[in-house]
PDB file of N, CA and C in Angstrom:
ATOM      1  N   MET I 239      75.814  13.763  -8.508  1.00 82.00           N
ATOM      2  CA  MET I 239      75.802  13.211  -7.167  1.00 82.00           C
ATOM      3  C   MET I 239      77.203  13.287  -6.571  1.00 82.00           C
ATOM      4  N   SER I 240      77.250  13.628  -5.324  1.00 89.00           N
ATOM      5  CA  SER I 240      78.535  13.678  -4.635  1.00 89.00           C
ATOM      6  C   SER I 240      78.955  12.261  -4.238  1.00 89.00           C
ATOM      7  N   GLU I 241      80.178  12.156  -3.809  1.00 92.00           N
ATOM      8  CA  GLU I 241      80.711  10.854  -3.395  1.00 92.00           C
ATOM      9  C   GLU I 241      79.926  10.293  -2.204  1.00 92.00           C
ATOM     10  N   ALA I 242      79.538  11.164  -1.280  1.00 88.00           N
ATOM     11  CA  ALA I 242      78.777  10.723  -0.105  1.00 88.00           C
ATOM     12  C   ALA I 242      77.392  10.218  -0.508  1.00 88.00           C
ATOM     13  N   GLU I 243      76.766  10.885  -1.476  1.00 90.00           N
ATOM     14  CA  GLU I 243      75.443  10.454  -1.939  1.00 90.00           C
ATOM     15  C   GLU I 243      75.517   9.111  -2.647  1.00 90.00           C
ATOM     16  N   ILE I 244      76.578   8.906  -3.422  1.00 93.00           N
ATOM     17  CA  ILE I 244      76.764   7.629  -4.119  1.00 93.00           C
ATOM     18  C   ILE I 244      76.973   6.504  -3.101  1.00 93.00           C
ATOM     19  N   GLU I 245      77.778   6.770  -2.080  1.00 93.00           N
ATOM     20  CA  GLU I 245      78.019   5.768  -1.034  1.00 93.00           C
ATOM     21  C   GLU I 245      76.728   5.425  -0.305  1.00 93.00           C
ATOM     22  N   LEU I 246      75.908   6.432   0.001  1.00 92.00           N
ATOM     23  CA  LEU I 246      74.629   6.191   0.666  1.00 92.00           C
ATOM     24  C   LEU I 246      73.706   5.369  -0.230  1.00 92.00           C
ATOM     25  N   ALA I 247      73.684   5.672  -1.523  1.00 93.00           N
ATOM     26  CA  ALA I 247      72.847   4.918  -2.459  1.00 93.00           C
ATOM     27  C   ALA I 247      73.279   3.450  -2.511  1.00 93.00           C
ATOM     28  N   ARG I 248      74.585   3.206  -2.497  1.00 94.00           N
ATOM     29  CA  ARG I 248      75.086   1.817  -2.499  1.00 94.00           C
ATOM     30  C   ARG I 248      74.666   1.080  -1.232  1.00 94.00           C
ATOM     31  N   LEU I 249      74.814   1.757  -0.090  1.00 94.00           N
ATOM     32  CA  LEU I 249      74.421   1.131   1.177  1.00 94.00           C
ATOM     33  C   LEU I 249      72.930   0.822   1.202  1.00 94.00           C
ATOM     34  N   LEU I 250      72.118   1.760   0.723  1.00 95.00           N
ATOM     35  CA  LEU I 250      70.669   1.547   0.701  1.00 95.00           C
ATOM     36  C   LEU I 250      70.291   0.390  -0.220  1.00 95.00           C
ATOM     37  N   ALA I 251      70.944   0.306  -1.380  1.00 95.00           N
ATOM     38  CA  ALA I 251      70.653  -0.781  -2.316  1.00 95.00           C
ATOM     39  C   ALA I 251      71.021  -2.132  -1.700  1.00 95.00           C
ATOM     40  N   ARG I 252      72.208  -2.201  -1.075  1.00 95.00           N
ATOM     41  CA  ARG I 252      72.609  -3.447  -0.418  1.00 95.00           C
ATOM     42  C   ARG I 252      71.651  -3.816   0.705  1.00 95.00           C
ATOM     43  N   PHE I 253      71.229  -2.802   1.463  1.00 95.00           N
ATOM     44  CA  PHE I 253      70.314  -3.028   2.577  1.00 95.00           C
ATOM     45  C   PHE I 253      68.984  -3.580   2.083  1.00 95.00           C
ATOM     46  N   LYS I 254      68.429  -2.955   1.042  1.00 95.00           N
ATOM     47  CA  LYS I 254      67.131  -3.395   0.514  1.00 95.00           C
ATOM     48  C   LYS I 254      67.209  -4.839   0.031  1.00 95.00           C
ATOM     49  N   LEU I 255      68.256  -5.165  -0.721  1.00 95.00           N
ATOM     50  CA  LEU I 255      68.400  -6.525  -1.240  1.00 95.00           C
ATOM     51  C   LEU I 255      68.637  -7.539  -0.117  1.00 95.00           C
ATOM     52  N   GLN I 256      69.426  -7.165   0.867  1.00 95.00           N
ATOM     53  CA  GLN I 256      69.701  -8.072   1.988  1.00 95.00           C
ATOM     54  C   GLN I 256      68.433  -8.336   2.801  1.00 95.00           C
ATOM     55  N   VAL I 257      67.633  -7.293   3.040  1.00 95.00           N
ATOM     56  CA  VAL I 257      66.379  -7.466   3.781  1.00 95.00           C
ATOM     57  C   VAL I 257      65.437  -8.366   2.998  1.00 95.00           C
ATOM     58  N   LYS I 258      65.366  -8.160   1.691  1.00 95.00           N
ATOM     59  CA  LYS I 258      64.476  -8.963   0.842  1.00 95.00           C
ATOM     60  C   LYS I 258      64.905 -10.429   0.857  1.00 95.00           C
ATOM     61  N   ARG I 259      66.227 -10.677   0.740  1.00 93.00           N
ATOM     62  CA  ARG I 259      66.734 -12.048   0.702  1.00 93.00           C
ATOM     63  C   ARG I 259      66.568 -12.774   2.034  1.00 93.00           C
ATOM     64  N   THR I 260      66.979 -12.125   3.107  1.00 92.00           N
ATOM     65  CA  THR I 260      67.022 -12.830   4.387  1.00 92.00           C
ATOM     66  C   THR I 260      65.707 -12.809   5.151  1.00 92.00           C
ATOM     67  N   LEU I 261      64.956 -11.715   5.050  1.00 92.00           N
ATOM     68  CA  LEU I 261      63.736 -11.591   5.846  1.00 92.00           C
ATOM     69  C   LEU I 261      62.456 -11.621   5.019  1.00 92.00           C
ATOM     70  N   GLY I 262      62.595 -11.531   3.693  1.00 93.00           N
ATOM     71  CA  GLY I 262      61.418 -11.557   2.832  1.00 93.00           C
ATOM     72  C   GLY I 262      60.550 -10.318   2.966  1.00 93.00           C
ATOM     73  N   ARG I 263      61.147  -9.222   3.354  1.00 93.00           N
ATOM     74  CA  ARG I 263      60.405  -7.965   3.520  1.00 93.00           C
ATOM     75  C   ARG I 263      60.872  -6.941   2.505  1.00 93.00           C
ATOM     76  N   SER I 264      60.037  -5.930   2.325  1.00 94.00           N
ATOM     77  CA  SER I 264      60.381  -4.835   1.434  1.00 94.00           C
ATOM     78  C   SER I 264      60.581  -3.566   2.258  1.00 94.00           C
ATOM     79  N   VAL I 265      61.559  -2.775   1.872  1.00 94.00           N
ATOM     80  CA  VAL I 265      61.872  -1.531   2.569  1.00 94.00           C
ATOM     81  C   VAL I 265      61.681  -0.376   1.597  1.00 94.00           C
ATOM     82  N   ASN I 266      61.013   0.673   2.043  1.00 95.00           N
ATOM     83  CA  ASN I 266      60.790   1.861   1.227  1.00 95.00           C
ATOM     84  C   ASN I 266      62.014   2.765   1.348  1.00 95.00           C
ATOM     85  N   LEU I 267      62.819   2.822   0.285  1.00 93.00           N
ATOM     86  CA  LEU I 267      64.055   3.593   0.334  1.00 93.00           C
ATOM     87  C   LEU I 267      63.805   5.094   0.375  1.00 93.00           C
ATOM     88  N   THR I 268      62.740   5.549  -0.267  1.00 93.00           N
ATOM     89  CA  THR I 268      62.416   6.976  -0.225  1.00 93.00           C
ATOM     90  C   THR I 268      62.091   7.397   1.201  1.00 93.00           C
ATOM     91  N   ALA I 269      61.309   6.589   1.883  1.00 93.00           N
ATOM     92  CA  ALA I 269      60.971   6.894   3.275  1.00 93.00           C
ATOM     93  C   ALA I 269      62.201   6.782   4.173  1.00 93.00           C
ATOM     94  N   MET I 270      63.103   5.869   3.847  1.00 93.00           N
ATOM     95  CA  MET I 270      64.320   5.726   4.652  1.00 93.00           C
ATOM     96  C   MET I 270      65.151   7.007   4.623  1.00 93.00           C
ATOM     97  N   THR I 271      65.182   7.681   3.478  1.00 91.00           N
ATOM     98  CA  THR I 271      66.007   8.880   3.358  1.00 91.00           C
ATOM     99  C   THR I 271      65.279  10.157   3.751  1.00 91.00           C
ATOM    100  N   SER I 272      63.947  10.154   3.696  1.00 91.00           N
ATOM    101  CA  SER I 272      63.223  11.401   3.961  1.00 91.00           C
ATOM    102  C   SER I 272      62.515  11.440   5.309  1.00 91.00           C
ATOM    103  N   ASP I 273      62.263  10.288   5.912  1.00 92.00           N
ATOM    104  CA  ASP I 273      61.524  10.238   7.178  1.00 92.00           C
ATOM    105  C   ASP I 273      62.406   9.611   8.263  1.00 92.00           C
ATOM    106  N   PRO I 274      62.994  10.436   9.132  1.00 92.00           N
ATOM    107  CA  PRO I 274      63.887   9.895  10.165  1.00 92.00           C
ATOM    108  C   PRO I 274      63.197   8.910  11.110  1.00 92.00           C
ATOM    109  N   ALA I 275      61.920   9.121  11.401  1.00 92.00           N
ATOM    110  CA  ALA I 275      61.204   8.211  12.299  1.00 92.00           C
ATOM    111  C   ALA I 275      61.053   6.832  11.655  1.00 92.00           C
ATOM    112  N   TYR I 276      60.715   6.805  10.363  1.00 93.00           N
ATOM    113  CA  TYR I 276      60.584   5.536   9.646  1.00 93.00           C
ATOM    114  C   TYR I 276      61.943   4.832   9.578  1.00 93.00           C
ATOM    115  N   ALA I 277      62.978   5.600   9.273  1.00 93.00           N
ATOM    116  CA  ALA I 277      64.315   5.011   9.170  1.00 93.00           C
ATOM    117  C   ALA I 277      64.742   4.405  10.501  1.00 93.00           C
ATOM    118  N   LYS I 278      64.519   5.122  11.584  1.00 93.00           N
ATOM    119  CA  LYS I 278      64.902   4.615  12.908  1.00 93.00           C
ATOM    120  C   LYS I 278      64.122   3.359  13.260  1.00 93.00           C
ATOM    121  N   ALA I 279      62.807   3.390  13.032  1.00 94.00           N
ATOM    122  CA  ALA I 279      61.974   2.233  13.361  1.00 94.00           C
ATOM    123  C   ALA I 279      62.371   1.017  12.527  1.00 94.00           C
ATOM    124  N   THR I 280      62.596   1.231  11.239  1.00 94.00           N
ATOM    125  CA  THR I 280      62.967   0.130  10.351  1.00 94.00           C
ATOM    126  C   THR I 280      64.321  -0.453  10.740  1.00 94.00           C
ATOM    127  N   LEU I 281      65.297   0.412  10.966  1.00 94.00           N
ATOM    128  CA  LEU I 281      66.628  -0.074  11.324  1.00 94.00           C
ATOM    129  C   LEU I 281      66.623  -0.786  12.673  1.00 94.00           C
ATOM    130  N   ASP I 282      65.849  -0.275  13.623  1.00 94.00           N
ATOM    131  CA  ASP I 282      65.744  -0.948  14.927  1.00 94.00           C
ATOM    132  C   ASP I 282      65.133  -2.342  14.782  1.00 94.00           C
ATOM    133  N   GLU I 283      64.078  -2.425  13.973  1.00 94.00           N
ATOM    134  CA  GLU I 283      63.401  -3.713  13.767  1.00 94.00           C
ATOM    135  C   GLU I 283      64.315  -4.709  13.055  1.00 94.00           C
ATOM    136  N   ILE I 284      64.971  -4.255  11.995  1.00 93.00           N
ATOM    137  CA  ILE I 284      65.849  -5.138  11.223  1.00 93.00           C
ATOM    138  C   ILE I 284      67.046  -5.566  12.070  1.00 93.00           C
ATOM    139  N   GLU I 285      67.535  -4.673  12.905  1.00 93.00           N
ATOM    140  CA  GLU I 285      68.662  -5.009  13.776  1.00 93.00           C
ATOM    141  C   GLU I 285      68.315  -6.174  14.701  1.00 93.00           C
ATOM    142  N   GLU I 286      67.104  -6.193  15.210  1.00 94.00           N
ATOM    143  CA  GLU I 286      66.678  -7.279  16.097  1.00 94.00           C
ATOM    144  C   GLU I 286      66.497  -8.593  15.342  1.00 94.00           C
ATOM    145  N   LEU I 287      66.100  -8.516  14.070  1.00 92.00           N
ATOM    146  CA  LEU I 287      65.831  -9.728  13.296  1.00 92.00           C
ATOM    147  C   LEU I 287      67.070 -10.291  12.606  1.00 92.00           C
ATOM    148  N   ALA I 288      68.086  -9.463  12.400  1.00 88.00           N
ATOM    149  CA  ALA I 288      69.275  -9.890  11.658  1.00 88.00           C
ATOM    150  C   ALA I 288      70.095 -10.873  12.483  1.00 88.00           C
ATOM    151  N   ASP I 289      70.627 -11.882  11.780  1.00 89.00           N
ATOM    152  CA  ASP I 289      71.469 -12.858  12.459  1.00 89.00           C
ATOM    153  C   ASP I 289      72.830 -13.003  11.786  1.00 89.00           C
ATOM    154  N   ASP I 290      73.133 -12.094  10.877  1.00 88.00           N
ATOM    155  CA  ASP I 290      74.391 -12.124  10.151  1.00 88.00           C
ATOM    156  C   ASP I 290      75.224 -10.902  10.551  1.00 88.00           C
ATOM    157  N   GLU I 291      76.502 -11.110  10.792  1.00 92.00           N
ATOM    158  CA  GLU I 291      77.373 -10.017  11.236  1.00 92.00           C
ATOM    159  C   GLU I 291      77.484  -8.915  10.186  1.00 92.00           C
ATOM    160  N   GLU I 292      77.638  -9.304   8.917  1.00 92.00           N
ATOM    161  CA  GLU I 292      77.745  -8.298   7.859  1.00 92.00           C
ATOM    162  C   GLU I 292      76.456  -7.503   7.717  1.00 92.00           C
ATOM    163  N   PHE I 293      75.342  -8.168   7.906  1.00 93.00           N
ATOM    164  CA  PHE I 293      74.041  -7.503   7.844  1.00 93.00           C
ATOM    165  C   PHE I 293      73.930  -6.476   8.976  1.00 93.00           C
ATOM    166  N   LEU I 294      74.372  -6.854  10.173  1.00 93.00           N
ATOM    167  CA  LEU I 294      74.351  -5.922  11.302  1.00 93.00           C
ATOM    168  C   LEU I 294      75.282  -4.736  11.066  1.00 93.00           C
ATOM    169  N   LEU I 295      76.443  -4.981  10.476  1.00 94.00           N
ATOM    170  CA  LEU I 295      77.352  -3.886  10.148  1.00 94.00           C
ATOM    171  C   LEU I 295      76.721  -2.931   9.142  1.00 94.00           C
ATOM    172  N   LEU I 296      75.984  -3.472   8.196  1.00 94.00           N
ATOM    173  CA  LEU I 296      75.279  -2.650   7.222  1.00 94.00           C
ATOM    174  C   LEU I 296      74.234  -1.774   7.912  1.00 94.00           C
ATOM    175  N   VAL I 297      73.511  -2.350   8.856  1.00 94.00           N
ATOM    176  CA  VAL I 297      72.506  -1.590   9.613  1.00 94.00           C
ATOM    177  C   VAL I 297      73.175  -0.460  10.392  1.00 94.00           C
ATOM    178  N   ILE I 298      74.308  -0.750  11.020  1.00 93.00           N
ATOM    179  CA  ILE I 298      75.021   0.267  11.793  1.00 93.00           C
ATOM    180  C   ILE I 298      75.517   1.393  10.892  1.00 93.00           C
ATOM    181  N   CYS I 299      76.082   1.035   9.750  1.00 93.00           N
ATOM    182  CA  CYS I 299      76.566   2.056   8.808  1.00 93.00           C
ATOM    183  C   CYS I 299      75.424   2.936   8.316  1.00 93.00           C
ATOM    184  N   LEU I 300      74.302   2.316   7.990  1.00 94.00           N
ATOM    185  CA  LEU I 300      73.151   3.097   7.533  1.00 94.00           C
ATOM    186  C   LEU I 300      72.627   4.007   8.633  1.00 94.00           C
ATOM    187  N   ARG I 301      72.598   3.518   9.845  1.00 93.00           N
ATOM    188  CA  ARG I 301      72.118   4.343  10.962  1.00 93.00           C
ATOM    189  C   ARG I 301      72.993   5.590  11.105  1.00 93.00           C
ATOM    190  N   GLU I 302      74.302   5.421  10.968  1.00 92.00           N
ATOM    191  CA  GLU I 302      75.213   6.562  11.067  1.00 92.00           C
ATOM    192  C   GLU I 302      75.006   7.549   9.929  1.00 92.00           C
ATOM    193  N   LYS I 303      74.757   7.044   8.731  1.00 90.00           N
ATOM    194  CA  LYS I 303      74.587   7.926   7.574  1.00 90.00           C
ATOM    195  C   LYS I 303      73.236   8.632   7.579  1.00 90.00           C
ATOM    196  N   LEU I 304      72.191   7.926   8.030  1.00 88.00           N
ATOM    197  CA  LEU I 304      70.840   8.483   7.954  1.00 88.00           C
ATOM    198  C   LEU I 304      70.455   9.312   9.168  1.00 88.00           C
ATOM    199  N   ALA I 305      71.009   8.984  10.319  1.00 79.00           N
ATOM    200  CA  ALA I 305      70.640   9.716  11.534  1.00 79.00           C
ATOM    201  C   ALA I 305      71.253  11.104  11.476  1.00 79.00           C
ATOM    202  N   PRO I 306      70.447  12.098  11.753  1.00 63.00           N
ATOM    203  CA  PRO I 306      71.022  13.444  11.766  1.00 63.00           C
ATOM    204  C   PRO I 306      72.041  13.548  12.887  1.00 63.00           C
ATOM    205  N   ALA I 307      73.149  14.112  12.549  1.00 50.00           N
ATOM    206  CA  ALA I 307      74.197  14.247  13.550  1.00 50.00           C
ATOM    207  C   ALA I 307      73.749  15.202  14.639  1.00 50.00           C
ATOM    208  N   ALA I 308      73.944  14.785  15.841  1.00 45.00           N
ATOM    209  CA  ALA I 308      73.570  15.642  16.965  1.00 45.00           C
ATOM    210  C   ALA I 308      74.506  16.835  16.996  1.00 45.00           C
ATOM    211  N   VAL I 309      73.929  17.988  17.035  1.00 46.00           N
ATOM    212  CA  VAL I 309      74.725  19.200  17.069  1.00 46.00           C
ATOM    213  C   VAL I 309      75.183  19.420  18.504  1.00 46.00           C
ATOM    214  N   VAL I 310      76.470  19.379  18.660  1.00 51.00           N
ATOM    215  CA  VAL I 310      77.033  19.569  19.985  1.00 51.00           C
ATOM    216  C   VAL I 310      77.713  20.927  20.004  1.00 51.00           C
ATOM    217  N   GLU I 311      77.177  21.805  20.821  1.00 61.00           N
ATOM    218  CA  GLU I 311      77.780  23.121  20.938  1.00 61.00           C
ATOM    219  C   GLU I 311      78.867  23.056  21.996  1.00 61.00           C
ATOM    220  N   PRO I 312      79.989  23.703  21.720  1.00 67.00           N
ATOM    221  CA  PRO I 312      81.056  23.669  22.710  1.00 67.00           C
ATOM    222  C   PRO I 312      80.620  24.370  23.992  1.00 67.00           C
ATOM    223  N   VAL I 313      81.044  23.802  25.074  1.00 68.00           N
ATOM    224  CA  VAL I 313      80.695  24.373  26.373  1.00 68.00           C
ATOM    225  C   VAL I 313      81.663  25.507  26.668  1.00 68.00           C
ATOM    226  N   VAL I 314      81.104  26.685  26.841  1.00 71.00           N
ATOM    227  CA  VAL I 314      81.919  27.847  27.161  1.00 71.00           C
ATOM    228  C   VAL I 314      81.774  28.106  28.651  1.00 71.00           C
ATOM    229  N   PRO I 315      82.867  28.044  29.366  1.00 74.00           N
ATOM    230  CA  PRO I 315      82.744  28.272  30.805  1.00 74.00           C
ATOM    231  C   PRO I 315      82.311  29.708  31.084  1.00 74.00           C
ATOM    232  N   ALA I 316      81.467  29.845  32.074  1.00 72.00           N
ATOM    233  CA  ALA I 316      80.996  31.174  32.454  1.00 72.00           C
ATOM    234  C   ALA I 316      82.156  31.942  33.067  1.00 72.00           C
ATOM    235  N   PRO I 317      82.197  33.236  32.804  1.00 75.00           N
ATOM    236  CA  PRO I 317      83.296  34.003  33.394  1.00 75.00           C
ATOM    237  C   PRO I 317      83.198  33.969  34.918  1.00 75.00           C
ATOM    238  N   ALA I 318      84.340  33.885  35.527  1.00 70.00           N
ATOM    239  CA  ALA I 318      84.380  33.822  36.988  1.00 70.00           C
ATOM    240  C   ALA I 318      83.888  35.148  37.556  1.00 70.00           C
ATOM    241  N   PRO I 319      83.078  35.092  38.584  1.00 71.00           N
ATOM    242  CA  PRO I 319      82.612  36.347  39.175  1.00 71.00           C
ATOM    243  C   PRO I 319      83.793  37.104  39.766  1.00 71.00           C
ATOM    244  N   GLU I 320      83.741  38.406  39.570  1.00 73.00           N
ATOM    245  CA  GLU I 320      84.841  39.217  40.073  1.00 73.00           C
ATOM    246  C   GLU I 320      84.772  39.264  41.593  1.00 73.00           C
ATOM    247  N   ALA I 321      85.870  38.955  42.180  1.00 68.00           N
ATOM    248  CA  ALA I 321      85.928  38.970  43.638  1.00 68.00           C
ATOM    249  C   ALA I 321      86.081  40.411  44.117  1.00 68.00           C
ATOM    250  N   ALA I 322      85.418  40.724  45.188  1.00 65.00           N
ATOM    251  CA  ALA I 322      85.546  42.065  45.763  1.00 65.00           C
ATOM    252  C   ALA I 322      86.968  42.239  46.267  1.00 65.00           C
ATOM    253  N   PRO I 323      87.524  43.425  46.072  1.00 64.00           N
ATOM    254  CA  PRO I 323      88.899  43.621  46.547  1.00 64.00           C
ATOM    255  C   PRO I 323      88.971  43.417  48.059  1.00 64.00           C
ATOM    256  N   VAL I 324      89.960  42.697  48.432  1.00 62.00           N
ATOM    257  CA  VAL I 324      90.138  42.380  49.843  1.00 62.00           C
ATOM    258  C   VAL I 324      90.955  43.495  50.492  1.00 62.00           C
ATOM    259  N   ARG I 325      90.414  44.062  51.552  1.00 60.00           N
ATOM    260  CA  ARG I 325      91.142  45.103  52.276  1.00 60.00           C
ATOM    261  C   ARG I 325      91.946  44.441  53.391  1.00 60.00           C
ATOM    262  N   SER I 326      93.131  44.845  53.478  1.00 60.00           N
ATOM    263  CA  SER I 326      93.921  44.324  54.590  1.00 60.00           C
ATOM    264  C   SER I 326      93.608  45.136  55.838  1.00 60.00           C
ATOM    265  N   GLN I 327      93.824  44.558  56.957  1.00 61.00           N
ATOM    266  CA  GLN I 327      93.536  45.232  58.220  1.00 61.00           C
ATOM    267  C   GLN I 327      94.442  46.445  58.419  1.00 61.00           C
ATOM    268  N   ALA I 328      95.625  46.413  57.849  1.00 62.00           N
ATOM    269  CA  ALA I 328      96.571  47.509  58.047  1.00 62.00           C
ATOM    270  C   ALA I 328      96.151  48.760  57.281  1.00 62.00           C
ATOM    271  N   MET I 329      95.336  48.625  56.280  1.00 64.00           N
ATOM    272  CA  MET I 329      94.930  49.770  55.468  1.00 64.00           C
ATOM    273  C   MET I 329      93.721  50.436  56.104  1.00 64.00           C
ATOM    274  N   ARG I 330      93.773  51.751  56.258  1.00 64.00           N
ATOM    275  CA  ARG I 330      92.683  52.479  56.890  1.00 64.00           C
ATOM    276  C   ARG I 330      91.906  53.247  55.841  1.00 64.00           C
ATOM    277  N   ASP I 331      90.673  53.497  56.153  1.00 63.00           N
ATOM    278  CA  ASP I 331      89.798  54.252  55.264  1.00 63.00           C
ATOM    279  C   ASP I 331      89.637  55.664  55.828  1.00 63.00           C
ATOM    280  N   TYR I 332      90.145  56.658  55.102  1.00 65.00           N
ATOM    281  CA  TYR I 332      90.091  58.039  55.575  1.00 65.00           C
ATOM    282  C   TYR I 332      89.058  58.863  54.814  1.00 65.00           C
ATOM    283  N   ARG I 333      88.027  58.246  54.327  1.00 71.00           N
ATOM    284  CA  ARG I 333      87.015  58.993  53.577  1.00 71.00           C
ATOM    285  C   ARG I 333      86.284  60.008  54.450  1.00 71.00           C
ATOM    286  N   PHE I 334      86.099  59.708  55.673  1.00 68.00           N
ATOM    287  CA  PHE I 334      85.347  60.602  56.559  1.00 68.00           C
ATOM    288  C   PHE I 334      86.250  61.330  57.559  1.00 68.00           C
ATOM    289  N   GLY I 335      87.509  61.422  57.244  1.00 67.00           N
ATOM    290  CA  GLY I 335      88.427  62.120  58.146  1.00 67.00           C
ATOM    291  C   GLY I 335      89.131  61.148  59.066  1.00 67.00           C
ATOM    292  N   ALA I 336      89.984  61.678  59.885  1.00 63.00           N
ATOM    293  CA  ALA I 336      90.803  60.859  60.770  1.00 63.00           C
ATOM    294  C   ALA I 336      89.974  60.176  61.845  1.00 63.00           C
ATOM    295  N   ARG I 337      88.879  60.772  62.236  1.00 64.00           N
ATOM    296  CA  ARG I 337      88.068  60.187  63.305  1.00 64.00           C
ATOM    297  C   ARG I 337      87.066  59.167  62.761  1.00 64.00           C
ATOM    298  N   GLY I 338      86.880  59.105  61.440  1.00 57.00           N
ATOM    299  CA  GLY I 338      85.980  58.123  60.833  1.00 57.00           C
ATOM    300  C   GLY I 338      84.522  58.417  61.079  1.00 57.00           C
ATOM    301  N   GLY I 339      84.164  59.608  61.382  1.00 55.00           N
ATOM    302  CA  GLY I 339      82.817  59.899  61.800  1.00 55.00           C
ATOM    303  C   GLY I 339      82.034  60.646  60.850  1.00 55.00           C
TER     304      GLY I 339
END
């Protein structure tokens, strides 16, 4: 197990025991790690019922660890449209001869 996995396991264990002690409920840890919808619903519900600051901090930490990080792609500005070359009035167009006809 990596260090991050061990930390997540500790947080989940503390969360399960805290929920059991304070709210008398049981939390499915397998579903918490494998089902994002269950994890979100459970954490939202427990957040509303919790009345302890440390318990709320635990919920916040778990939400950060379990929620898939939103992939933010860097915004690449679109290339500026090329401006048409500006002709000055002093410059003449001699493509059709001196008379322009």
